[in-house]
Amino acid sequence: MIQLYLTLIGARVRSQMQYRVSFWLELLGFLLVTGLEFATIAILLGRFGSVGGWGLAEVALLYGLTSFAFSLAEMVGRGFDSPFERMMVMGAFDGVLARPLGAFFQVLTADFQLRRLGRTAQAALVLAYAFSQIPIVWTPDRLLLLPVTVLSGFLIYLALIVIGATFCFWTTTTPEVINVFTFGGEQMASYPLSIYQEWLRAVFLFLIPVGFSNYPAALYLLGRADPHGLPAWSAWLAPLAAAVFFGAALRFWRFGVSTYASTGS
Amino acid sequence: MALIEVENLQKSFSRPVRRAGRLGALRGLLAREYVTMEAVAGVSFTLEAGAMAGYLGPNGAGKSTTMKMLTGILVPSGGRIEVGGLVPHRQRVAHVRRIGVVFGQRTQLWWDLPTIESFELLRHVYKIPMARYRENLKAFSELLELGPFLDTPVRQLSLGQRMRADLAAALLHDPAILFLDEPTIGLDVVARERIRGFLSEINRERGVTVILTTHDLSDVERLCQRVVLIDHGRVIYDGGLDQLKTRHGRWRTLVVDLADASCAPLVEMADLVRQEGPRAWLRFDRERTSAAALIAEVAARYPVRDLTVEEPEIEAIVRGIYERGVGVI
Ligand SMILES: Nc1ncnc2c1ncn2[C@@H]1O[C@H](COP(=O)(O)OP(=O)(O)OP(=O)(O)O)[C@@H](O)[C@H]1O
Ligand SMILES: [Mg+2]
């Protein structure tokens, strides 16, 4: 399966790389545009000094973690965006179901945007800045938590993309409302979860767990306590939250596929 | 047990009703009303391995919908399908591994990749052994003359080339059954003929069972011994093509191009059904009148420049059956 994934993705990337210059320009574009996103946060913090007791370097840690995860999800999951939407409008999803592979797998391999590494690079730079400013004691568990958190965040964002796409089975086009969750989730996770109202915190930890893409992990790395009593070990719940959420997204997707009505003719 | 068994198959679609006016649209958003339409309303038939069957009917009869259920793409609303012992929509992956699918209206190939790369990817997708893949590719390249455009991206192919590429792609993994939904749509006579030749060859030589929909009677005539005719989602005829034609398709039309546009060709053995300038359409019953006799008669009495006999369109036969019923001849 992984072999096949790489083969199919390889074909995509190769055809994208045919236009080498535009590839690098787009990659650079993503780096700069998402760089502006962080710049906005930095300017805001420059004015107020800190948000919820978090200084710029600490917010950079939050932002870097979630942006890194988000960039991976966008790179891998873009097949669920416009390619899938196109499939639904043009009835090409028929072809997907006529092949001996899972529908999820095939839509996933319908696109792979390597140029989204622009955002990954930006996130890495922001993280590097954060680590240079914050004296984190790098114990093995903290080192391990880093990839665990990023991967969990990646799965959570990917699940969000899949859930948004699934609505296509009933509306044919991805409703904009899902962007509220993906982009909105990414934006809101750029600030410490502690500043939000209780119900919002609950939503973003237990319903749409984007909070797990960074907040508990950041607390753990900083050795800081949550003012609302979120225990330190909750950082290790991220993979669980991600797995449950991704599983739910997958089930929702399967349900969508089973109601697929195709198009006429 | 037959290879394909379909029993009381049904599929209904529900569509939101649009309401007029601005308020109507708003109301529609809040509480949608649906109408249900039965695209397939209780179809039953069986098909033996090795057969080549035409699944025919007028526009909107439910042909494509049936094909999509047979290929596991759509989940039926009711009834039973079994193809080679598998239920298509439940055991979709195992099922589609053993079938090939071509939808004339759209390609199954990777739009922006060269044709050969699409084939390569299919080799991976279906896990076709390399030797077998090479063998098949070579055979299909020859039969369908794919060579000249193997390196062309699929989006740049002409309709005829694309259809041939799609056919080859559907057969690379040696499927037992080939489902074709309008495989000759939009093609010229030469391209159609090539595809027909190819289909009859793979049916004969490789024993692939073929089920196809088409609006072109000559496809059916060339390829199918067996036809299933549907209308409004129901089977209205199931049997041999020959019986269908002798029982329901006895009307022929002789198209006459006259040298002189001013006269109307009136003969006793046929009805003048239409005339446009020098061209006239004469309908005759081929059980009472032979085409040869009619042609001789017309040619003897009028200055004729050209003559053609039009076969009855499958649509006309279907319409006839639908209006008069199957039992009535
Ligand atoms: N996805 C869909 N949603 C709603 N209605 C549909 C859908 N697909 C088909 N239908 C309706 O079902 C009926 C049968 O359609 P189908 O495409 O099976 O006809 P067909 O026999 O293939 O016709 P044609 O010869 O025009 O291709 C039509 O009335 C069509 O409008
Ligand atoms: Mg159709």
XYZ file of C-alpha atoms and ligand atoms in Angstrom:
626
model
C 0.000 0.000 0.000
C 2.765 2.420 0.937
C 4.610 1.305 -2.161
C 1.559 2.054 -4.274
C 1.043 5.371 -2.502
C 4.573 6.410 -3.348
C 4.148 5.285 -6.949
C 0.940 7.258 -7.423
C 2.220 10.301 -5.585
C 5.480 10.055 -7.471
C 3.593 10.440 -10.731
C 1.857 13.551 -9.372
C 5.019 15.148 -8.123
C 6.808 14.412 -11.367
C 4.126 16.121 -13.398
C 4.236 19.112 -11.013
C 7.994 19.289 -11.271
C 7.767 19.642 -15.034
C 7.354 23.327 -14.325
C 10.329 23.674 -12.060
C 10.419 27.448 -11.878
C 6.764 27.830 -11.028
C 7.144 25.063 -8.466
C 9.871 26.913 -6.601
C 8.076 30.230 -6.944
C 4.927 28.751 -5.463
C 6.899 27.164 -2.668
C 8.480 30.513 -1.920
C 5.045 32.109 -2.146
C 3.673 29.814 0.533
C 6.650 30.569 2.719
C 6.111 34.308 2.421
C 2.331 34.359 2.695
C 2.284 32.150 5.737
C 5.208 34.161 7.031
C 2.885 37.164 6.997
C 0.471 35.166 9.110
C 3.067 34.895 11.825
C 4.167 38.484 11.307
C 0.625 39.599 12.134
C 0.770 37.684 15.385
C 4.186 39.129 16.151
C 2.976 42.695 15.559
C -0.039 42.097 17.763
C 2.147 40.753 20.538
C 4.615 43.584 20.028
C 1.817 45.945 20.950
C 0.383 44.006 23.900
C 3.575 42.352 25.132
C 1.893 39.050 25.876
C -1.370 37.182 25.490
C -2.696 35.211 28.439
C 0.759 35.374 29.960
C 2.461 33.993 26.852
C 5.235 36.049 25.312
C 6.162 36.166 21.654
C 8.631 33.268 21.796
C 6.097 31.043 23.532
C 3.345 31.940 21.095
C 5.851 31.196 18.337
C 6.157 27.716 19.791
C 2.362 27.294 19.692
C 2.109 28.691 16.217
C 5.065 26.717 14.882
C 3.709 23.396 16.129
C 0.243 23.824 14.704
C 1.429 25.418 11.467
C 3.868 22.562 10.898
C 1.099 20.001 11.329
C -1.270 22.013 9.174
C 1.285 22.311 6.380
C 1.742 18.537 6.278
C -2.018 17.993 6.187
C -2.352 20.458 3.318
C 0.497 18.864 1.417
C -0.909 15.357 1.785
C -4.649 15.999 1.896
C -5.219 18.406 -0.978
C -6.755 15.595 -3.021
C -9.823 16.063 -0.858
C -10.011 19.677 -1.881
C -10.489 20.749 -5.489
C -9.583 17.428 -7.158
C -12.294 15.674 -5.179
C -14.742 18.483 -5.764
C -14.027 18.210 -9.483
C -14.582 14.463 -9.330
C -17.973 14.998 -7.775
C -19.079 17.669 -10.211
C -17.898 15.772 -13.262
C -18.917 12.340 -12.054
C -15.324 11.104 -12.135
C -15.772 9.611 -8.688
C -17.414 6.720 -10.561
C -13.963 5.858 -11.833
C -12.593 5.849 -8.311
C -15.185 3.316 -7.211
C -14.502 1.208 -10.281
C -10.921 0.574 -9.166
C -9.830 -2.056 -6.667
C -8.585 0.373 -4.050
C -10.231 2.192 -1.192
C -11.978 5.390 -2.209
C -10.190 7.235 0.591
C -6.822 6.090 -0.652
C -7.572 7.125 -4.205
C -8.807 10.585 -3.356
C -5.792 11.000 -1.110
C -3.515 10.209 -4.037
C -5.431 12.507 -6.383
C -3.100 15.309 -5.387
C 0.067 15.903 -3.457
C 1.244 19.475 -3.177
C 4.920 19.350 -2.497
C 4.990 23.149 -2.768
C 3.195 23.316 0.577
C 6.651 22.636 1.999
C 6.798 26.427 1.846
C 4.572 26.555 4.900
C 6.457 23.681 6.510
C 9.668 25.638 6.092
C 8.028 28.708 7.573
C 6.772 26.679 10.541
C 10.237 25.212 11.017
C 11.750 28.703 11.016
C 9.214 29.925 13.549
C 9.928 26.885 15.724
C 13.667 27.465 15.433
C 13.117 31.034 16.586
C 11.023 29.834 19.529
C 13.623 27.287 20.603
C 16.396 29.860 20.339
C 14.514 32.174 22.705
C 13.131 29.712 25.232
C 15.493 27.776 27.458
C 13.860 24.359 27.143
C 15.526 21.506 28.971
C 15.616 18.802 26.291
C 14.862 15.596 28.116
C 14.139 12.462 26.006
C 10.406 12.633 26.721
C 10.281 16.229 25.555
C 12.185 15.349 22.410
C 9.776 12.505 21.741
C 6.752 14.695 22.365
C 7.711 16.956 19.477
C 7.162 14.509 16.585
C 4.243 12.870 18.420
C 2.473 16.215 18.646
C 3.175 17.216 15.075
C 1.946 13.878 13.745
C -1.175 14.064 15.895
C -1.848 17.582 14.672
C -1.322 16.418 11.109
C -3.926 13.682 11.527
C -6.371 16.066 13.168
C -6.103 18.585 10.342
C -6.296 15.849 7.738
C -9.446 14.555 9.426
C -10.932 18.047 9.232
C -10.200 18.222 5.525
C -11.813 14.808 5.034
C -14.912 15.785 6.999
C -15.269 18.943 4.922
C -14.907 16.974 1.711
C -17.482 14.403 2.803
C -20.175 17.074 2.692
C -19.585 17.033 -1.067
C -21.613 13.840 -1.231
C -24.710 15.856 -0.423
C -23.874 19.343 -1.640
C -21.414 18.559 -4.463
C -19.125 21.408 -3.445
C -17.187 21.765 -0.219
C -19.124 24.184 1.913
C -17.090 27.183 2.950
C -18.118 26.471 6.495
C -15.474 23.776 6.748
C -12.799 26.436 6.279
C -14.017 27.855 9.550
C -12.746 24.643 11.086
C -9.509 24.084 9.173
C -8.195 27.622 8.761
C -10.176 28.862 11.732
C -8.855 26.014 13.832
C -5.326 26.764 12.782
C -5.795 30.474 13.558
C -7.300 29.935 16.954
C -4.694 27.357 17.886
C -2.071 30.051 17.256
C -2.971 31.515 20.647
C -2.905 29.772 24.017
C -6.082 27.808 24.548
C -6.340 29.223 28.060
C -7.517 32.586 26.779
C -10.746 31.173 25.373
C -14.025 30.617 27.130
C -14.637 27.293 28.726
C -17.041 25.936 26.105
C -14.625 26.852 23.289
C -11.776 25.142 25.100
C -13.935 22.049 25.456
C -14.877 22.128 21.786
C -11.290 22.436 20.617
C -10.046 19.680 22.893
C -12.817 17.123 22.856
C -14.972 17.766 19.809
C -12.665 19.133 17.128
C -9.385 18.470 18.908
C -7.149 20.996 17.107
C -6.116 22.207 20.555
C -4.103 19.008 20.862
C -1.967 20.066 17.926
C 0.044 22.311 20.224
C -1.322 23.596 23.522
C -0.804 20.693 25.949
C 2.526 19.912 24.300
C 3.665 23.519 24.608
C 2.760 23.492 28.296
C 4.757 20.307 28.720
C 7.800 21.661 26.896
C 7.696 24.911 28.821
C 7.079 23.117 32.104
C 4.110 25.381 32.663
C 0.742 24.657 34.305
C -2.594 25.317 32.657
C -4.572 27.940 34.628
C -7.720 25.861 34.128
C -6.196 22.686 35.531
C -5.433 20.733 32.352
C -2.924 18.159 33.651
C 0.591 18.047 32.210
C 0.274 14.430 31.073
C -2.582 15.438 28.775
C 0.120 16.288 26.231
C 0.433 12.557 25.680
C -3.270 12.306 24.898
C -2.732 14.014 21.545
C -2.228 10.763 19.561
C -5.324 9.305 21.172
C -7.427 12.358 20.384
C -6.048 12.367 16.842
C -6.732 8.664 16.336
C -10.291 8.901 17.626
C -11.017 12.005 15.578
C -9.437 10.595 12.438
C -11.356 7.354 12.938
C -14.572 9.317 13.212
C -13.726 11.258 10.058
C -13.054 8.017 8.226
C -16.395 6.570 9.288
C -18.156 9.714 8.219
C -16.353 9.486 4.869
C -17.399 5.851 4.413
C -20.980 6.792 5.163
C -20.722 9.537 2.556
C -19.380 7.095 -0.029
C -22.252 4.704 0.634
C -24.736 7.448 -0.185
C -22.888 8.490 -3.337
C -25.458 9.067 -6.070
C -23.158 9.703 -9.020
C -24.380 12.005 -11.772
C -26.812 11.354 -14.584
C -25.887 9.729 -17.933
C -25.484 -20.355 -11.650
C -25.241 -17.568 -14.182
C -22.320 -15.160 -14.123
C -24.537 -12.136 -13.624
C -27.774 -12.416 -11.707
C -29.999 -9.436 -11.252
C -33.275 -9.739 -9.436
C -35.854 -7.023 -8.929
C -33.122 -4.400 -8.923
C -34.183 -0.913 -7.944
C -32.626 2.493 -7.631
C -34.406 5.656 -6.757
C -32.925 9.125 -6.564
C -34.330 11.893 -4.492
C -33.991 15.389 -5.778
C -34.742 18.603 -3.903
C -37.680 20.460 -5.377
C -36.895 23.976 -6.451
C -39.463 26.505 -5.486
C -40.183 29.642 -7.423
C -39.373 33.108 -6.197
C -36.907 34.532 -3.762
C -38.828 33.344 -0.756
C -39.089 29.938 -2.367
C -35.303 29.618 -2.483
C -35.104 30.629 1.148
C -37.783 28.166 2.157
C -35.972 25.551 0.112
C -32.846 26.123 2.192
C -34.671 25.752 5.445
C -36.880 22.788 4.722
C -36.069 20.972 1.549
C -38.737 18.987 -0.133
C -37.710 15.994 -2.138
C -39.194 14.181 -5.051
C -38.239 10.584 -5.552
C -37.663 9.267 -9.019
C -37.318 5.608 -9.748
C -34.504 5.341 -12.232
C -34.482 1.545 -12.068
C -37.770 0.027 -10.997
C -37.412 -3.719 -10.612
C -35.070 -5.057 -13.277
C -34.333 -8.773 -13.449
C -32.124 -10.686 -15.861
C -29.303 -13.183 -15.885
C -26.286 -13.411 -18.126
C -24.100 -16.436 -18.773
C -20.328 -16.297 -18.915
C -18.951 -15.666 -22.373
C -22.041 -13.841 -23.609
C -22.126 -10.465 -25.243
C -25.277 -8.571 -24.414
C -26.728 -5.201 -25.270
C -28.496 -3.280 -22.562
C -30.677 -0.902 -24.477
C -33.308 1.709 -24.020
C -34.144 5.333 -24.732
C -32.572 8.294 -22.916
C -33.225 8.213 -19.219
C -34.363 4.589 -19.291
C -31.997 3.682 -16.468
C -29.198 2.008 -18.409
C -26.292 3.869 -16.874
C -27.829 3.594 -13.436
C -28.046 -0.188 -13.832
C -24.463 -0.347 -15.081
C -23.307 1.647 -12.085
C -25.002 -0.782 -9.742
C -23.540 -3.768 -11.591
C -20.073 -2.274 -11.249
C -20.459 -1.514 -7.561
C -20.443 2.253 -8.017
C -23.980 2.814 -6.803
C -25.691 1.100 -3.923
C -29.086 -0.275 -5.048
C -32.213 0.882 -3.253
C -33.609 -2.604 -3.467
C -33.304 -6.004 -5.085
C -30.352 -8.293 -5.515
C -27.252 -8.382 -7.705
C -24.682 -11.090 -7.800
C -21.777 -11.069 -10.182
C -19.616 -14.152 -10.082
C -20.853 -14.848 -6.579
C -20.029 -11.377 -5.292
C -22.367 -8.568 -4.329
C -20.830 -5.605 -6.159
C -21.421 -2.779 -3.706
C -20.641 -4.885 -0.644
C -17.528 -6.592 -1.965
C -16.588 -3.700 -4.183
C -12.815 -4.091 -4.225
C -12.861 -7.840 -4.873
C -15.558 -7.322 -7.494
C -13.905 -4.538 -9.475
C -10.660 -6.468 -9.573
C -12.423 -8.951 -11.848
C -14.201 -6.497 -14.102
C -13.311 -3.797 -16.586
C -15.350 -0.627 -16.916
C -15.530 1.941 -19.696
C -17.839 4.910 -19.586
C -17.896 6.478 -23.008
C -18.740 9.847 -21.547
C -15.589 10.184 -19.494
C -12.181 8.693 -19.143
C -10.884 6.544 -16.325
C -7.327 7.512 -17.111
C -5.157 10.013 -15.341
C -6.042 13.212 -17.131
C -2.658 14.894 -17.133
C -0.367 11.918 -17.505
C 0.837 10.368 -20.760
C -1.300 7.388 -21.753
C 1.479 4.893 -21.156
C 1.980 6.202 -17.628
C -1.691 5.671 -16.885
C -1.237 2.076 -18.001
C 1.837 1.764 -15.810
C -0.083 3.048 -12.809
C -2.881 0.595 -13.514
C -0.315 -2.173 -13.526
C 0.496 -1.190 -9.950
C -3.127 -0.658 -8.959
C -4.206 -4.093 -10.209
C -0.878 -5.752 -9.357
C -0.595 -7.155 -12.860
C 2.456 -9.404 -13.267
C 5.031 -7.675 -15.456
C 5.118 -10.382 -18.126
C 1.347 -10.445 -18.454
C 1.221 -6.659 -18.551
C 3.742 -6.521 -21.394
C 1.894 -9.196 -23.295
C -1.460 -7.458 -22.965
C -0.060 -4.037 -23.732
C 1.535 -5.370 -26.877
C -1.630 -7.134 -27.989
C -3.872 -4.134 -27.346
C -1.424 -1.706 -28.905
C -1.581 -3.702 -32.080
C -5.307 -4.290 -32.122
C -6.213 -0.733 -31.223
C -3.205 0.990 -32.802
C -2.271 2.785 -29.630
C 1.371 3.241 -30.606
C 1.196 6.760 -32.050
C -0.251 8.330 -28.927
C 1.133 6.312 -26.038
C 3.289 9.248 -24.980
C 0.568 11.867 -25.367
C -1.128 13.175 -22.231
C -4.670 11.850 -21.997
C -6.222 15.305 -22.092
C -4.736 15.861 -25.550
C -6.167 12.695 -27.090
C -8.967 12.792 -29.625
C -12.215 11.168 -28.596
C -11.509 8.080 -30.666
C -7.974 7.728 -29.322
C -9.171 8.246 -25.779
C -11.847 5.603 -26.143
C -9.294 3.131 -27.443
C -6.931 3.962 -24.604
C -9.769 3.523 -22.120
C -10.661 0.159 -23.595
C -7.094 -1.067 -23.344
C -6.878 0.265 -19.785
C -10.028 -1.608 -18.817
C -8.616 -4.884 -20.084
C -4.994 -4.843 -18.935
C -5.789 -6.846 -15.812
C -7.612 -9.608 -17.713
C -11.099 -8.981 -16.351
C -13.740 -11.667 -16.724
C -16.445 -9.138 -17.525
C -16.356 -5.868 -19.399
C -19.005 -3.240 -18.710
C -19.303 -0.624 -21.424
C -21.586 2.366 -21.195
C -21.851 3.872 -24.663
C -18.384 2.889 -25.875
C -18.973 4.276 -29.361
C -20.590 7.569 -28.463
C -19.390 10.440 -30.619
C -17.129 8.307 -32.798
C -17.028 8.267 -36.575
C -17.818 5.186 -38.621
C -14.219 4.025 -38.927
C -13.507 4.407 -35.235
C -16.739 2.641 -34.324
C -15.914 -0.228 -36.582
C -12.462 -0.596 -35.084
C -13.885 -0.727 -31.595
C -16.545 -3.232 -32.596
C -13.925 -5.439 -34.175
C -11.837 -5.236 -31.052
C -14.733 -6.078 -28.756
C -15.812 -9.068 -30.746
C -12.216 -10.275 -30.804
C -11.681 -10.088 -27.062
C -15.029 -11.778 -26.524
C -14.144 -14.574 -28.881
C -10.449 -15.020 -28.148
C -10.296 -14.207 -24.478
C -13.789 -15.247 -23.468
C -14.512 -11.906 -21.851
C -18.198 -11.482 -21.082
C -19.349 -8.133 -22.400
C -22.369 -6.075 -21.489
C -22.803 -2.792 -23.283
C -25.236 0.058 -23.657
C -25.512 1.987 -26.877
C -27.889 4.028 -28.944
C -26.430 2.683 -32.134
C -28.277 -0.301 -33.495
C -25.405 -1.275 -35.710
C -23.249 -1.798 -32.600
C -25.859 -4.170 -31.320
C -26.267 -5.862 -34.628
C -22.599 -6.390 -35.036
C -21.948 -7.535 -31.482
C -24.894 -8.769 -29.468
C -26.824 -11.967 -29.780
C -28.711 -11.064 -26.680
C -30.495 -7.840 -25.851
C -32.182 -6.566 -22.743
C -34.427 -3.635 -23.495
C -35.530 -1.315 -20.769
C -37.741 1.700 -20.552
C -38.693 3.762 -17.522
C -36.519 1.484 -15.418
C -38.308 -1.714 -16.385
C -37.390 -4.564 -18.694
C -39.654 -4.552 -21.727
C -37.833 -7.143 -23.769
C -35.222 -9.748 -22.987
C -34.103 -12.202 -25.607
C -32.383 -12.633 -28.953
C -31.766 -9.697 -31.212
C -33.142 -11.561 -34.210
C -36.507 -12.194 -32.610
C -36.674 -8.587 -31.536
C -36.090 -7.353 -35.027
C -38.406 -9.730 -36.774
C -41.136 -9.153 -34.270
C -40.846 -5.457 -33.734
C -38.577 -3.966 -36.320
C -40.279 -4.707 -39.582
C -40.540 -1.107 -40.712
C -37.773 0.183 -42.917
C -37.288 3.536 -44.546
C -36.069 4.090 -48.064
C -34.433 7.481 -48.457
C -34.650 8.695 -52.044
C -32.706 11.602 -53.536
C -34.564 12.708 -56.604
C -33.056 14.473 -59.569
C -36.131 16.624 -59.746
C -37.323 18.263 -56.532
C -40.776 19.052 -57.823
C -42.275 15.555 -57.906
C -43.404 13.441 -54.984
C -42.531 9.752 -55.291
C -45.798 7.946 -54.691
C -45.802 4.169 -54.887
C -48.260 1.625 -53.645
C -45.906 -0.504 -51.574
C -44.697 2.319 -49.284
C -45.895 5.433 -47.495
C -44.329 8.775 -48.169
C -43.665 9.915 -44.616
C -41.574 12.994 -45.253
C -40.171 15.104 -48.049
C -37.611 17.899 -47.956
C -36.677 19.358 -51.321
C -35.342 16.564 -53.487
C -35.110 14.111 -50.587
C -38.004 11.829 -49.689
C -38.531 9.216 -46.971
C -40.606 6.164 -47.846
C -41.632 3.787 -45.101
C -42.292 0.182 -45.957
C -43.098 -3.087 -44.239
C -40.252 -5.419 -45.053
C -42.379 -8.496 -44.459
C -44.673 -7.479 -47.289
C -42.292 -5.583 -49.499
C -38.699 -6.325 -50.328
C -36.335 -3.392 -50.501
C -35.207 -4.547 -53.939
C -38.715 -4.497 -55.348
C -39.402 -1.076 -53.893
C -36.171 0.353 -55.234
C -36.894 -1.059 -58.661
C -40.374 0.429 -58.619
C -39.229 3.874 -57.495
C -36.305 3.943 -59.895
C -38.550 2.949 -62.760
C -41.027 5.728 -62.160
C -38.947 8.651 -60.901
C -35.606 10.215 -61.776
C -33.543 8.955 -58.854
C -30.060 10.173 -58.032
C -29.398 8.174 -54.892
C -31.031 5.628 -52.613
C -30.392 4.331 -49.104
C -32.312 1.949 -46.903
C -32.422 3.020 -43.276
C -32.521 0.351 -40.655
C -35.003 0.983 -37.879
C -33.408 2.841 -35.014
C -33.346 0.949 -31.799
C -35.175 3.911 -30.320
C -37.963 3.447 -32.831
C -38.278 -0.214 -31.957
C -38.296 0.590 -28.291
C -40.872 3.286 -28.770
C -42.955 0.894 -30.837
C -42.789 -1.780 -28.177
C -43.536 0.681 -25.473
C -46.561 2.049 -27.276
C -47.969 -1.209 -28.514
C -46.746 -3.561 -25.821
C -44.453 -6.534 -26.245
C -47.162 -9.081 -26.894
C -48.734 -7.238 -29.793
C -47.079 -7.705 -33.119
N -27.249 11.054 -9.795
C -28.526 11.191 -10.142
N -29.341 11.965 -9.417
C -30.631 12.110 -9.745
N -31.213 11.524 -10.792
C -30.467 10.733 -11.568
C -29.080 10.529 -11.291
N -28.574 9.687 -12.222
C -29.596 9.402 -13.050
N -30.726 10.010 -12.671
C -32.044 9.904 -13.325
O -32.347 8.544 -13.485
C -32.914 8.298 -14.744
C -32.119 7.244 -15.475
O -30.862 7.771 -15.785
P -29.745 6.936 -16.540
O -28.553 7.801 -16.589
O -29.614 5.612 -15.912
O -30.399 6.800 -17.974
P -29.771 6.151 -19.284
O -30.646 5.031 -19.661
O -28.340 5.861 -19.090
O -29.962 7.335 -20.314
P -29.008 7.823 -21.506
O -29.311 6.958 -22.671
O -29.467 9.212 -21.730
O -27.609 7.728 -21.055
C -32.968 9.632 -15.462
O -34.268 10.144 -15.356
C -31.999 10.490 -14.715
O -32.429 11.827 -14.702
Mg -26.552 6.582 -19.901
